[in-house]
Short mmCIF file of C-alpha atoms in Angstrom, two decimals:
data_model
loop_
_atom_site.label_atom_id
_atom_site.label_comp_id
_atom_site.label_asym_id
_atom_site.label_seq_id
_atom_site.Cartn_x
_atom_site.Cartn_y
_atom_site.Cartn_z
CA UNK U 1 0.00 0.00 0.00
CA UNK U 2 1.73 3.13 -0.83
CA UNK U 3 1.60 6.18 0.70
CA UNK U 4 -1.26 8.67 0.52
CA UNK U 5 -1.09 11.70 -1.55
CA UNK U 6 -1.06 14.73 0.48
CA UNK U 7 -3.48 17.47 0.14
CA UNK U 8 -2.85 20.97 1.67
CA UNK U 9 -5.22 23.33 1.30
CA UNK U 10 -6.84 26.18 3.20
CA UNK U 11 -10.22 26.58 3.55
CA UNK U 12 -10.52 30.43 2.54
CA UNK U 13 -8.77 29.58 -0.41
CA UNK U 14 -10.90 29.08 -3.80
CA UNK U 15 -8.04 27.45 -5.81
CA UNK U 16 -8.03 25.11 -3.07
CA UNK U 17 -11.74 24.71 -3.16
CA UNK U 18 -11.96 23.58 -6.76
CA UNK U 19 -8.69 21.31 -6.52
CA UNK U 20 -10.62 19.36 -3.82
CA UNK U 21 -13.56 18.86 -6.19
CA UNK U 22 -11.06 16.83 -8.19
CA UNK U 23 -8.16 15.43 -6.12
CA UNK U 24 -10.20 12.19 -5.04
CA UNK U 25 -10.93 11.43 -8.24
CA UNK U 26 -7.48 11.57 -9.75
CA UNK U 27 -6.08 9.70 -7.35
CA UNK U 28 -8.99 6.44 -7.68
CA UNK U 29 -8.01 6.79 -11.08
CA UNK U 30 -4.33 5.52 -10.27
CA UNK U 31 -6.11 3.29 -6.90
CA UNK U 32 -4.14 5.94 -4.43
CA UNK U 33 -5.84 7.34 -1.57
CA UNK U 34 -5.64 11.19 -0.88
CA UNK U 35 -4.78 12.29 2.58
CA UNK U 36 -6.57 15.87 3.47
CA UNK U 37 -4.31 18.50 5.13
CA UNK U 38 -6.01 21.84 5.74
CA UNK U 39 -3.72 24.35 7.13
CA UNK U 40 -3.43 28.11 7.30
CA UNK U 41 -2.15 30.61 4.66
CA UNK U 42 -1.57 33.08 7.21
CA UNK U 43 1.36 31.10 8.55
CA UNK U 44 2.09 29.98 5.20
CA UNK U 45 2.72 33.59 4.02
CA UNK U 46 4.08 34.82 7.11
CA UNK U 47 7.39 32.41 6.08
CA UNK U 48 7.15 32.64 2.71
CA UNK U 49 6.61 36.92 2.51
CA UNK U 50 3.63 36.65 0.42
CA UNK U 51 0.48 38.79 0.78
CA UNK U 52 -3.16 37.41 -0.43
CA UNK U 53 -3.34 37.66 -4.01
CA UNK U 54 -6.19 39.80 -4.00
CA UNK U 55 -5.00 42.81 -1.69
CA UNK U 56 -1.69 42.77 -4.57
CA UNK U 57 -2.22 46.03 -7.27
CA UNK U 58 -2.46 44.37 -10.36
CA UNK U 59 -2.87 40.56 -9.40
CA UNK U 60 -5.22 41.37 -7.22
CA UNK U 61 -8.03 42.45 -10.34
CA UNK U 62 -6.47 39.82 -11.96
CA UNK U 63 -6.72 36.81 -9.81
CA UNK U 64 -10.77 37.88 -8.64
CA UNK U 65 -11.43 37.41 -12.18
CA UNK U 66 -9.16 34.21 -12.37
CA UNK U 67 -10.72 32.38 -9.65
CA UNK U 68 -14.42 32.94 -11.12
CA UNK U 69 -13.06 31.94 -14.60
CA UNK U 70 -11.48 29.07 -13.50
CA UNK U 71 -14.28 27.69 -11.07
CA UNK U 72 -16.27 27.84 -14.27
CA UNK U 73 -13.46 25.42 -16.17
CA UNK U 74 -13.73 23.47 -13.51
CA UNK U 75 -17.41 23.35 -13.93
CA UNK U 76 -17.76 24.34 -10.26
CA UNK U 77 -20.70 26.31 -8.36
CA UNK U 78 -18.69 29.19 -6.87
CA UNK U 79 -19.37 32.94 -6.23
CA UNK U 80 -17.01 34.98 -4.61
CA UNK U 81 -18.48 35.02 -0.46
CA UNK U 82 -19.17 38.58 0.45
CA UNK U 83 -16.43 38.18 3.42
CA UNK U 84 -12.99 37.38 1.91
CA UNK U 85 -10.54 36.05 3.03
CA UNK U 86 -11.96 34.58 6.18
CA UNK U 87 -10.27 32.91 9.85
CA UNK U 88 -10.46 28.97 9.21
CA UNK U 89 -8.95 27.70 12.38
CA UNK U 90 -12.40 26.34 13.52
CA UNK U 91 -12.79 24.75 9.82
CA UNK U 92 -9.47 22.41 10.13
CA UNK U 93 -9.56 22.00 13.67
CA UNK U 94 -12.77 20.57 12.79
CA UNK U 95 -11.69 18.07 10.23
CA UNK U 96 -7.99 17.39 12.02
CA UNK U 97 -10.74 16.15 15.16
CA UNK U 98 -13.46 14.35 12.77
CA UNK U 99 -10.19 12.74 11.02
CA UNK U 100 -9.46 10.46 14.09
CA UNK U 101 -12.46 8.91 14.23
CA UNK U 102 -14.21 8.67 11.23
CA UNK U 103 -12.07 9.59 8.20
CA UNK U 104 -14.56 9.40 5.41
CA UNK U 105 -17.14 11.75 7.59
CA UNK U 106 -14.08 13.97 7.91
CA UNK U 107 -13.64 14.46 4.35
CA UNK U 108 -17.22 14.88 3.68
CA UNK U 109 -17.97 17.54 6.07
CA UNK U 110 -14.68 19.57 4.34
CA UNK U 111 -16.32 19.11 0.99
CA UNK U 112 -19.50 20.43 2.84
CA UNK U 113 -17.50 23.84 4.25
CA UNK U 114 -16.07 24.24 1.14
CA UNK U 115 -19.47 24.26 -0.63
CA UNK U 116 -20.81 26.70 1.73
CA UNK U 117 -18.23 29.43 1.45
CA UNK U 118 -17.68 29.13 -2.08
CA UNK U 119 -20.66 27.88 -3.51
CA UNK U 120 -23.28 29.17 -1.29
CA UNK U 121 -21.29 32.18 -0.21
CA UNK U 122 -21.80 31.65 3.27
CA UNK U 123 -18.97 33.23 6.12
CA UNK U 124 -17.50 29.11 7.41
CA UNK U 125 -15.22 31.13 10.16
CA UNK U 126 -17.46 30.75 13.41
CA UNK U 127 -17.82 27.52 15.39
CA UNK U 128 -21.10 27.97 15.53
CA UNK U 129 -21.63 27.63 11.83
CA UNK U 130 -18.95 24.55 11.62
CA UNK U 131 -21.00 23.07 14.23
CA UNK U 132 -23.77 23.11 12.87
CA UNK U 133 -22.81 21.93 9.33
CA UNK U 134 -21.12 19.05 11.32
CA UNK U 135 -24.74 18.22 13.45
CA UNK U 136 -26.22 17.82 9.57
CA UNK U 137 -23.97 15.59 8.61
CA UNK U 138 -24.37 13.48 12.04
CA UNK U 139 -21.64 14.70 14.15
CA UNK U 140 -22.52 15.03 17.77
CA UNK U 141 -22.42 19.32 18.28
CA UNK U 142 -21.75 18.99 21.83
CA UNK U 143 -18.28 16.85 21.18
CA UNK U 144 -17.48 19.01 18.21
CA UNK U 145 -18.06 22.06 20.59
CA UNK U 146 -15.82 20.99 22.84
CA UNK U 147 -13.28 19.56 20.26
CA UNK U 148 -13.05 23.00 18.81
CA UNK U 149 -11.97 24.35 22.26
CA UNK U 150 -9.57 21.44 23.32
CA UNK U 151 -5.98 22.79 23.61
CA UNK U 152 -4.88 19.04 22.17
CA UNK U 153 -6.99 20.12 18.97
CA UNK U 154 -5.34 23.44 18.55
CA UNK U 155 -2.07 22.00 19.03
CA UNK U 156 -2.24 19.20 16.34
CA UNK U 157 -3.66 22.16 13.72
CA UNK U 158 -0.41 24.15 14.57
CA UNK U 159 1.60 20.89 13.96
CA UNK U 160 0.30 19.80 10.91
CA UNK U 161 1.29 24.00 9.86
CA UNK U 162 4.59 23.43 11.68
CA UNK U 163 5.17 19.89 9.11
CA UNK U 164 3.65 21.57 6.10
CA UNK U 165 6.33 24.61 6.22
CA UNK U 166 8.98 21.66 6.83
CA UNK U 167 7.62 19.84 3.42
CA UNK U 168 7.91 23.18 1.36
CA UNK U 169 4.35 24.19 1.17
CA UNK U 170 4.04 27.41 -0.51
CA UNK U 171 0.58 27.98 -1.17
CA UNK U 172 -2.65 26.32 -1.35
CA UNK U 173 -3.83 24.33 -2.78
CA UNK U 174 -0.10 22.15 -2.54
CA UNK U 175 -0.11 18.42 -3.59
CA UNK U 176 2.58 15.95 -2.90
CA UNK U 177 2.80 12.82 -5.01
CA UNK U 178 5.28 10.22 -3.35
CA UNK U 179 7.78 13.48 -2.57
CA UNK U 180 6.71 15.58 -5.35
CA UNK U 181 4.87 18.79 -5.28
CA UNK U 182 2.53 20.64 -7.10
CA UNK U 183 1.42 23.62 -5.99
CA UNK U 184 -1.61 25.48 -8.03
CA UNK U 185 -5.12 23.64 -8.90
CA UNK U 186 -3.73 24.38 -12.59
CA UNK U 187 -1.02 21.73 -11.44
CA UNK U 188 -3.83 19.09 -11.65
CA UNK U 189 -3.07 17.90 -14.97
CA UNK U 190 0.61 17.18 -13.83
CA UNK U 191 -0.21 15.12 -10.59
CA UNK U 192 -2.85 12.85 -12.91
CA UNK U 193 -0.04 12.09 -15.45
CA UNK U 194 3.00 12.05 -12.63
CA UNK U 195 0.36 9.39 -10.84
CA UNK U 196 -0.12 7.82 -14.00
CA UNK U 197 4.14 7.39 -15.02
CA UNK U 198 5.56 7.78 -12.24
CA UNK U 199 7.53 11.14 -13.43
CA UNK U 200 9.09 12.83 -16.39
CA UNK G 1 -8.96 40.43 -39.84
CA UNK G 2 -9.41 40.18 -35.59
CA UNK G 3 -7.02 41.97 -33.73
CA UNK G 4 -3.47 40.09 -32.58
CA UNK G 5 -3.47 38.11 -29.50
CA UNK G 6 -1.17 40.08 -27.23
CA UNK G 7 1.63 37.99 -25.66
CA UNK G 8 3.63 40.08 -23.18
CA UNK G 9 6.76 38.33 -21.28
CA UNK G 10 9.87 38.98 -20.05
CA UNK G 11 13.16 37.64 -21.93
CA UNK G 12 13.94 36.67 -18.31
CA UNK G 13 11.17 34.70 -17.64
CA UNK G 14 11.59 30.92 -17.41
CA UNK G 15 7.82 30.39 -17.72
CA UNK G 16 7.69 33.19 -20.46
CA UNK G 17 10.35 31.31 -22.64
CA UNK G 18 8.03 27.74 -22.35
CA UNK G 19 4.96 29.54 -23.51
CA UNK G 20 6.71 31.49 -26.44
CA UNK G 21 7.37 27.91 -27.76
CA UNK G 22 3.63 26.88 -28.16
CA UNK G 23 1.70 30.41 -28.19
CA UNK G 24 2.23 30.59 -32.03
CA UNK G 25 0.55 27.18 -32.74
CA UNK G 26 -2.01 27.57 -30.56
CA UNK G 27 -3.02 30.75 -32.35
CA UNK G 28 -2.60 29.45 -35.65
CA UNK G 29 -5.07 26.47 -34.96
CA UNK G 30 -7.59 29.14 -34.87
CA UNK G 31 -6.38 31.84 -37.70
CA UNK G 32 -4.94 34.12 -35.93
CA UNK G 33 -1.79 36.11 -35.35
CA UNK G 34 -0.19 37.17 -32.34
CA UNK G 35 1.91 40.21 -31.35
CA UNK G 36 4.78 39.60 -29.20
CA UNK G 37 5.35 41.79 -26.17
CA UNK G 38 8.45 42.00 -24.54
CA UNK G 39 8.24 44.08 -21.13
CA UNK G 40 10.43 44.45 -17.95
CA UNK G 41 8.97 42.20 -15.11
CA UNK G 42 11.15 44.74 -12.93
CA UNK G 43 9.01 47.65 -13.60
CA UNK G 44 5.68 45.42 -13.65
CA UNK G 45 7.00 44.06 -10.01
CA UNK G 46 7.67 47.52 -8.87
CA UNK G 47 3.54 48.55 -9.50
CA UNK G 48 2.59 45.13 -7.88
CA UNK G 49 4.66 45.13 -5.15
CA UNK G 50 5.88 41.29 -5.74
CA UNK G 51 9.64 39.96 -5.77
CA UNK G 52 11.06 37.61 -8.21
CA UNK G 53 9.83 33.86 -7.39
CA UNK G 54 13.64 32.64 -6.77
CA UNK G 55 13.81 35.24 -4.18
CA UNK G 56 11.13 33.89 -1.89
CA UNK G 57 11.56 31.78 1.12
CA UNK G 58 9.21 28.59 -0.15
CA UNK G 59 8.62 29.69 -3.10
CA UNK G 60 11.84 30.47 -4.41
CA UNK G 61 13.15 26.87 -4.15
CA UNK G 62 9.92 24.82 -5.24
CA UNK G 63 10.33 27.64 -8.32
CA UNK G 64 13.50 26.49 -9.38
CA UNK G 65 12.19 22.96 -9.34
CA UNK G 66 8.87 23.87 -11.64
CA UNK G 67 10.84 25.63 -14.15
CA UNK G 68 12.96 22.57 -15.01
CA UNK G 69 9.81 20.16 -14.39
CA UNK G 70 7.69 22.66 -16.67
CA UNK G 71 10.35 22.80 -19.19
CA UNK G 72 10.19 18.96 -19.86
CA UNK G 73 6.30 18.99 -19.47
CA UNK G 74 6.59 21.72 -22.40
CA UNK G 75 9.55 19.05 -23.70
CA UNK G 76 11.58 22.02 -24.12
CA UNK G 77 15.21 22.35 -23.78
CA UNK G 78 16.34 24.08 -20.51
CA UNK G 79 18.94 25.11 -18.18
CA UNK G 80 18.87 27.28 -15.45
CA UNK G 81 20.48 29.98 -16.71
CA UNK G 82 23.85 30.57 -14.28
CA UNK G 83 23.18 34.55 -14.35
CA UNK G 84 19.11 34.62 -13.29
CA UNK G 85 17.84 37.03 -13.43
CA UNK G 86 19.34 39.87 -16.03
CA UNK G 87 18.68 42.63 -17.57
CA UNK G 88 16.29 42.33 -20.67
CA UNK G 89 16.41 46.28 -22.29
CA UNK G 90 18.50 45.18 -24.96
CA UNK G 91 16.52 42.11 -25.93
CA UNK G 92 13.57 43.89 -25.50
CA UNK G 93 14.47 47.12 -27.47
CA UNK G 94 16.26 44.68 -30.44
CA UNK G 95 12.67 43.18 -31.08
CA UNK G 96 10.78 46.25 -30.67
CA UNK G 97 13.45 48.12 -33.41
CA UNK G 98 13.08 44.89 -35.51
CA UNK G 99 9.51 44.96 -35.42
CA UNK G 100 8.89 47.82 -36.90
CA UNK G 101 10.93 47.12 -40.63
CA UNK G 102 10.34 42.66 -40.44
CA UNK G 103 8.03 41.32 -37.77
CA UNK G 104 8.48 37.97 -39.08
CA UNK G 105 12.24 38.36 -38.15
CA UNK G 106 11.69 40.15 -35.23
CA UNK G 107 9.69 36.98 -33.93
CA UNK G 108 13.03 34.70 -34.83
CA UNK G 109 15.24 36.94 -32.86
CA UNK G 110 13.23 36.88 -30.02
CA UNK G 111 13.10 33.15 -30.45
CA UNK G 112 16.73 32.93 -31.11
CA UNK G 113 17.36 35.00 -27.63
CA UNK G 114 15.00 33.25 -25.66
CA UNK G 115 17.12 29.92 -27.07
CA UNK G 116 20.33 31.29 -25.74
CA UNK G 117 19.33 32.78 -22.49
CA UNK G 118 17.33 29.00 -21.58
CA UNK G 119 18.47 26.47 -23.83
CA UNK G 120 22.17 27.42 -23.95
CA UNK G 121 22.18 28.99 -20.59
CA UNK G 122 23.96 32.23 -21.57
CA UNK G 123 23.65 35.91 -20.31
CA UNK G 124 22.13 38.05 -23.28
CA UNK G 125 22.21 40.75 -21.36
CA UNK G 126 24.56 42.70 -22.94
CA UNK G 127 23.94 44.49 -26.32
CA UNK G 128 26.72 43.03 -27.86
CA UNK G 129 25.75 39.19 -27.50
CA UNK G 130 21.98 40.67 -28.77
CA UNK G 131 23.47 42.06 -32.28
CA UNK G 132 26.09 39.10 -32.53
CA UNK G 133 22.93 37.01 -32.46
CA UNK G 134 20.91 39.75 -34.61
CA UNK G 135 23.75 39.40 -37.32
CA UNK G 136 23.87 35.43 -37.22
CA UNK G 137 20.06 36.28 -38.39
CA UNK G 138 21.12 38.68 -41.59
CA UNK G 139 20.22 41.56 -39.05
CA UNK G 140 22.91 44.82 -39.58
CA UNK G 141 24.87 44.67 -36.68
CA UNK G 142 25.45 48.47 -37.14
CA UNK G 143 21.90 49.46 -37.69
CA UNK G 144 21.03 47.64 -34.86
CA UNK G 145 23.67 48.99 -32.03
CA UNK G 146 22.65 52.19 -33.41
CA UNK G 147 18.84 51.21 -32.79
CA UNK G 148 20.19 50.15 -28.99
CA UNK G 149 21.08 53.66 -28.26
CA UNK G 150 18.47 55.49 -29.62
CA UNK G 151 16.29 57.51 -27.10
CA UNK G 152 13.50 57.05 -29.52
CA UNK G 153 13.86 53.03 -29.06
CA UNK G 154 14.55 53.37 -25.46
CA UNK G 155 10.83 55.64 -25.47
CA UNK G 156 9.36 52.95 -27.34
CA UNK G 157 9.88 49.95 -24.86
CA UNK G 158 8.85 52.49 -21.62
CA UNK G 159 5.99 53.23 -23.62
CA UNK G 160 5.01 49.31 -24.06
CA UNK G 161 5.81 48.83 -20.79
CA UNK G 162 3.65 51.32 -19.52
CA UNK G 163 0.76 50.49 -21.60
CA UNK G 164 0.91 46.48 -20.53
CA UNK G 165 0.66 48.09 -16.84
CA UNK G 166 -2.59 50.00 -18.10
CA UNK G 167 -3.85 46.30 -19.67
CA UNK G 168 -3.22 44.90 -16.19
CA UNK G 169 -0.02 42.59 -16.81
CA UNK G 170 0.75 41.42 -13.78
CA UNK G 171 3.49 38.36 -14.70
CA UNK G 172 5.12 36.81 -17.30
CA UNK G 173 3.75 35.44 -19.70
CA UNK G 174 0.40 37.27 -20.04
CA UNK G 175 -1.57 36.87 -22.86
CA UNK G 176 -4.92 38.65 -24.10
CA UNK G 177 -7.03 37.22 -25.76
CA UNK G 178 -9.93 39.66 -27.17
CA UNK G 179 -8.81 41.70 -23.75
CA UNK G 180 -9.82 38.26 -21.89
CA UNK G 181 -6.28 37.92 -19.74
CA UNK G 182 -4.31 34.69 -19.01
CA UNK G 183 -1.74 35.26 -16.78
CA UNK G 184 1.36 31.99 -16.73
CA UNK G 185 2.53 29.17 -19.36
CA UNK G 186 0.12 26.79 -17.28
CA UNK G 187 -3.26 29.06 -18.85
CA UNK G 188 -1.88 27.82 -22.14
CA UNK G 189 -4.81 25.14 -22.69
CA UNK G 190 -7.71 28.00 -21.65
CA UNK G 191 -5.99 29.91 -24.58
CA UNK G 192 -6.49 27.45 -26.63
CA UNK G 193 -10.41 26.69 -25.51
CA UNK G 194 -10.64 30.59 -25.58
CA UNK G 195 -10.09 30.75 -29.15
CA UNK G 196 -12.41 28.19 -29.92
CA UNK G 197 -15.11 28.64 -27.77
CA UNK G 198 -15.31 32.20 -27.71
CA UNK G 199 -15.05 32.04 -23.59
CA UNK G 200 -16.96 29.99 -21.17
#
């Protein structure tokens, strides 16, 4: 059994949102599993020296226009949410928590937050809200709640940042295949053909 | 007769070098023609307030890595040049003066240069490597140096330069399409479905 393909992503990102629409699929297609890493940007950039694309003069126009654009390549609901970029500590903590117990549910409920900031528009940062997206999929609210405020949970989101920085993660969404990374959904095409020979 | 697609780039630009090998074809498929840009990422980095990709913790080294992986995606000879970046003005003004007397040659100078600078690996910088590799073409190595020193070239490229700022380049490559804007080598394939679909 080899390794899974890692996924890093944040949740207030929209490149990230329409590479997870995909990455599960890409990788059945080669019978690899995808391992789900949602970290946050903020610490990303704060190593790297980068600044959200869309507070940048020029690729700031640019990239509001790209992201619409590309979620309708990707043949993706999406509008841009009215609050932008948004906190999504309660968002991973949430899925880093689901992820022990019931993987699958875990993934689901990401693919659910997802949906409602970027295809429903909807503000994801509040535990209340990720709470109550988790109760409709059938996760307890009152372990959640407390989950969310569990010094254990907050820790293991700040490691999985602290290991992402370590593997060279630059941006999100960022994709490791077996050591190799691809950062950008418009890298998608690569990791399917990388998965698919093994390199070029 | 539609207008040209507009290719801007940066004779310094690894991912600006991989696109001018395909944006040609691409255009072709469809009937049409496209005018070739050169610019100075410096000045465009200077309105956007970003730093070359090399230069940024993260990003600089996964950078380095694309470039080489893009280039045999692309199947496109590469080295990493040992002088990166360098001064383009001379390049840039070359094509421009070329341009204006034989576009066609113009375009196989700036292919010629992009060849050395990537394929080769050497500087062409200076403006006496650009008209030694003018006059391998049949271009007037006189004519040309002259051309180099002229104020009224020199205008010329500030001019373009200014005007791709007003158009909203933001990297290299950048290509318009119809004033639709794809900004990267990797937006290569939306070209393409651009021209053929009409947008989407």
């Amino acid at each position: 059994m080899k390794n899974p393909i890692l996924f890093y992503f944040d949740f207030s990102s929209p490149y990230g949102y329409l590479a997870s629409l995909r990455i599960d699929a890409i990788a059945a297609q080669h019978g690899r599993e995808v391992a789900w890493k949602p970290i946050l940007l903020g610490a990303i950039f704060k190593a790297s020296g980068n600044t959200l694309l869309v507070q940048q003069p020029l690729k700031g126009k640019y990239s509001m226009h790209d992201f619409a654009r590309s979620a309708r390549w990707f043949k993706a609901p999406y509008q841009m949410p009215s609050v932008f970029p948004i906190a999504t500590q309660n968002a991973a903590r949430a899925f880093y928590w689901l992820n022990d117990s019931d993987p699958a549910l875990a993934k689901v409920l990401a693919q659910r937050l997802f949906a409602v900031y970027f295809a429903e528009g909807r503000d994801i940062s509040s535990a209340e809200t990720v709470i109550a997206e988790g109760k409709k999929l059938g996760v307890d609210p009152d372990k959640l709640a407390a989950a969310l405020a569990d010094q254990a949970i907050k820790d293991r989101l700040r490691v999985e940042v602290e290991k992402a920085l370590e593997l060279g993660v630059c941006g999100s969404p960022y994709t490791i295949v077996d050591g190799e990374p691809f950062w950008g959904a418009d890298r998608l095409d690569q990791v399917d053909a990388w998965l698919k020979i093994g390199g070029w």
